[in-house]
XYZ file of C-alpha atoms in Angstrom:
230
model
C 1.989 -22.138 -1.091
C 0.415 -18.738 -2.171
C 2.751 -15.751 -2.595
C 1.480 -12.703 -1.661
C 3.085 -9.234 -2.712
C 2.126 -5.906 -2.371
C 4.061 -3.665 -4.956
C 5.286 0.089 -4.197
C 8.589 -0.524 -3.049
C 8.413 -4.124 -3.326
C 8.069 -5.133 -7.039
C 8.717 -1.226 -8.394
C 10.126 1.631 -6.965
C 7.019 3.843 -5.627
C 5.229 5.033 -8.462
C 7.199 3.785 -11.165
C 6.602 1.290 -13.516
C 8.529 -2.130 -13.141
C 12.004 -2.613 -14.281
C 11.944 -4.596 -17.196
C 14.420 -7.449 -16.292
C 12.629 -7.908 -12.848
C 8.971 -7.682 -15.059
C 10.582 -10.915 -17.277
C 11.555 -12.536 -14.003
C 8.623 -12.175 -12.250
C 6.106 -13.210 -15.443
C 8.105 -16.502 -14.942
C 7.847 -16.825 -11.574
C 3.746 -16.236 -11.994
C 3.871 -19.191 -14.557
C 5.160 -21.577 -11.897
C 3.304 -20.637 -8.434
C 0.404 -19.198 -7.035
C 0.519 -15.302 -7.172
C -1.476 -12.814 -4.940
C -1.058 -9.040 -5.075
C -2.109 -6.425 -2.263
C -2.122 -2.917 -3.181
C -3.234 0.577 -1.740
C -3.684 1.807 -4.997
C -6.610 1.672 -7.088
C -6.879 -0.819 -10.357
C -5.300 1.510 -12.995
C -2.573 2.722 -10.541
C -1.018 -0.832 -10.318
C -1.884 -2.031 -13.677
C 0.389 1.047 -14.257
C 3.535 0.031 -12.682
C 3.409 -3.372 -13.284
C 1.596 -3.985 -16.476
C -1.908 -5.887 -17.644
C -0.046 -8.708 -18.275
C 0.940 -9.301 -14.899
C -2.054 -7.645 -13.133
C -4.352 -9.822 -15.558
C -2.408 -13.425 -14.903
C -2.145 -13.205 -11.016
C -4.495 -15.843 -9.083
C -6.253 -12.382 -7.143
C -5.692 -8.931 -7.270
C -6.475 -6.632 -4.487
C -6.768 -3.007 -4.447
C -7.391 -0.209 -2.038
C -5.850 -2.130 0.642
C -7.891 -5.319 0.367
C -11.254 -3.203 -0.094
C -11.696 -4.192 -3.950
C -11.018 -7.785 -5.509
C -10.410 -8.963 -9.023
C -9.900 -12.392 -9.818
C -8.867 -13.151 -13.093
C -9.626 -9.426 -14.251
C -13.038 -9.397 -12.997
C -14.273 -7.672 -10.030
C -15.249 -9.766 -7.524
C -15.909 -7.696 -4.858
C -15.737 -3.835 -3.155
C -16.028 -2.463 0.044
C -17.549 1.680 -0.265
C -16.256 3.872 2.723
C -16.995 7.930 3.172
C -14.456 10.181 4.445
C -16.205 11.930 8.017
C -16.626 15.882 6.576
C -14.874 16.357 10.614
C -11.675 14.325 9.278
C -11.630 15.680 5.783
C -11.423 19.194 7.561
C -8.071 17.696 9.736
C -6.747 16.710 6.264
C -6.905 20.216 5.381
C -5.961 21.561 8.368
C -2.577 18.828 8.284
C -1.995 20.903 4.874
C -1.640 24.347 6.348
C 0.084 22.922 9.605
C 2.547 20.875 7.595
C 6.452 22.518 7.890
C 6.851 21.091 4.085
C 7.194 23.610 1.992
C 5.674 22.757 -1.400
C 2.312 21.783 -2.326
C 1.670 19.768 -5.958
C -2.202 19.167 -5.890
C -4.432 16.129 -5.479
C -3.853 15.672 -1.746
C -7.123 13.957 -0.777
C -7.776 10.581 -2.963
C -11.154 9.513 -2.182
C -10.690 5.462 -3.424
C -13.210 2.216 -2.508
C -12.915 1.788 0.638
C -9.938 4.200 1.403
C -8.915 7.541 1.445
C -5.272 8.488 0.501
C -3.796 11.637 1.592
C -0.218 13.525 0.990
C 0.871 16.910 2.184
C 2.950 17.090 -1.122
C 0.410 15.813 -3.379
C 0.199 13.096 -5.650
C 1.022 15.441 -8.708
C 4.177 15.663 -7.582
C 7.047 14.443 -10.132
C 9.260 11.426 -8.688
C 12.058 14.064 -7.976
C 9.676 15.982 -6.051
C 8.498 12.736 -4.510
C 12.121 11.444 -3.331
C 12.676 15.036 -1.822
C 9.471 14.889 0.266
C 10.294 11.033 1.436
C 14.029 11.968 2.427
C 12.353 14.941 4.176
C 9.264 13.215 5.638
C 12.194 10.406 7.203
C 13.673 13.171 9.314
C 10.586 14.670 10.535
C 8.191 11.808 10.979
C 5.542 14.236 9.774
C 3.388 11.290 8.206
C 3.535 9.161 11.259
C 2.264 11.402 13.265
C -0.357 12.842 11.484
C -1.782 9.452 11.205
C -1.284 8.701 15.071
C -3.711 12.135 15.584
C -6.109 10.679 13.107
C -6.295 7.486 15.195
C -6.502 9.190 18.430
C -9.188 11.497 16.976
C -11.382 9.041 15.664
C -11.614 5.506 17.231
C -13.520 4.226 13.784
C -10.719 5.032 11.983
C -6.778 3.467 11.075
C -4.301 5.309 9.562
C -1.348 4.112 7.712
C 1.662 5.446 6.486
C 2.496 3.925 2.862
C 4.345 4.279 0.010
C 7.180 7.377 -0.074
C 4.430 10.433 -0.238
C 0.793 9.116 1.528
C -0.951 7.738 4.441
C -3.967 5.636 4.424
C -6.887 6.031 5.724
C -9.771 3.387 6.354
C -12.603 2.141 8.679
C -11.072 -0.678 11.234
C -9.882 -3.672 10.268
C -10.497 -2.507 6.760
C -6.512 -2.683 5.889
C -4.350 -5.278 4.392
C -5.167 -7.529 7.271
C -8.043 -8.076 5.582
C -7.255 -10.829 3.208
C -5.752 -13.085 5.652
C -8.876 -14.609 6.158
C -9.155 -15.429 2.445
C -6.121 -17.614 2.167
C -6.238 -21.334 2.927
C -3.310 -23.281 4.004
C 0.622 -21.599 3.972
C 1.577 -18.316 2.240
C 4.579 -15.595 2.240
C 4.245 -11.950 2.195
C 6.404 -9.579 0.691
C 6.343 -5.639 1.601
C 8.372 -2.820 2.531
C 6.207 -1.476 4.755
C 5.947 -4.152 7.854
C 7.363 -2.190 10.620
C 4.452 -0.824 12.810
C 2.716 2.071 11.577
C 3.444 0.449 7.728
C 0.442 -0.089 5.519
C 1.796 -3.560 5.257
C 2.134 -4.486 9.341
C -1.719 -5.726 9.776
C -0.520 -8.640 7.774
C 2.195 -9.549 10.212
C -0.443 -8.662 13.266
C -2.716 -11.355 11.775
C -0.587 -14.162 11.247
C -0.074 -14.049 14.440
C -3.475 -12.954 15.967
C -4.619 -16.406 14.041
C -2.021 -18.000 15.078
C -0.913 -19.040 10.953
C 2.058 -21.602 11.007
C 4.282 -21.893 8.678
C 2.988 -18.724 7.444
C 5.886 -15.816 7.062
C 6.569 -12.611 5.982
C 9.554 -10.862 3.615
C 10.047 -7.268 4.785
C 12.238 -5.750 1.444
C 13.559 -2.401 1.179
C 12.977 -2.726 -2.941
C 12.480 -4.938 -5.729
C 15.952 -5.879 -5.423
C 15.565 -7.911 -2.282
C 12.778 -9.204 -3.356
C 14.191 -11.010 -7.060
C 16.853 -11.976 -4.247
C 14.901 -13.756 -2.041
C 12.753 -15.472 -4.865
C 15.465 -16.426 -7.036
């Protein structure tokens, strides 16, 4: 069995580092089973929140939505993807369209293999983060901005993930992905598996290849998810 987690808002709270009881747990639980993490965020993001230690002793870790692999610490493999200049300009255009009234900077992240972008920006303190999430919940700004990029350009997904961000890729080019890497039974664990999430093309290929006794854990923190493991 191969457990598979991604890790904003399932082993930290977005953007923060881990909690340190849950980082103890979770070191021991790596010693005993076969560990996978799945991230939109780039190397040094997650290594980050969760530490080296962690990142480092994990069986795989990928990044930018499946579209880099390390394994062991090494890069293994990367997937390059550039932006369209006609969807970059909708990005910009989503900023001065956007109700939300505060701006923070770095609202385009161009990643391997992904683009991430936020209205708020991803300067934005965690206070400023949580105000823009409770916000973004009662206007469903994010979800559909990333239904017009997927109308616009049939090339193209768009996810929303995290608290702040969508994410942007070529086809088939999202967490989906590493399905087809895994031999024999695994469990997923994400907080974003409801359609729309960055973590739902998991779910959509267990069942597109037909996977038993293959499941998925959708948490709402790291909380459920020492819960469930323990």
């Amino acid at each position: 069995m191969i457990y598979i987690f991604d890790v904003d808002g399932t082993l930290t709270q977005s953007r923060n580092v881990i909690d340190p009881k849950f980082k103890t747990f979770f070191q021991a639980f790596i010693k005993k089973n076969r560990v996978w993490l799945i991230s939109g965020s780039d190397k040094d993001k997650t290594i980050e929140q969760v530490g080296f230690n962690i990142w480092g002793s994990v069986e795989r870790a990928y990044q930018n939505s499946g579209n880099q692999l390390y394994i062991n610490g090494e890069l293994e493999y990367q997937y390059e993807f550039e932006l369209p200049i006609q969807c970059e300009g909708l990005l910009e255009m989503f900023l001065e369209r956007s109700e939300y009234p505060y701006r923070y900077g770095n609202h385009i992240e161009k990643r391997d293999g992904s683009v991430n972008f936020s209205v708020v920006g991803r300067n934005c303190t965690q206070e400023q983060r949580e105000h823009y999430d409770v916000w973004d919940k009662e206007h469903q700004e994010r979800k559909e901005f990333a239904w017009e990029i997927r109308e616009r350009y049939q090339n193209l997904d768009a996810v929303v993930g995290g608290e702040i961000s969508i994410d942007i890729y070529e086809k088939g080019k999202d967490k989906g992905q590493i399905v087809k890497d895994i031999k024999g039974k695994f469990e997923f664990f994400g907080d974003r598996l409801s359609p729309g999430g960055n973590d739902f093309p998991i779910q959509q290929q267990i069942i597109a290849q037909k996977r038993k006794g293959c499941k998925t854990h959708h948490v709402k923190s790291w909380k459920d998810t020492e819960k469930i493991l323990q």
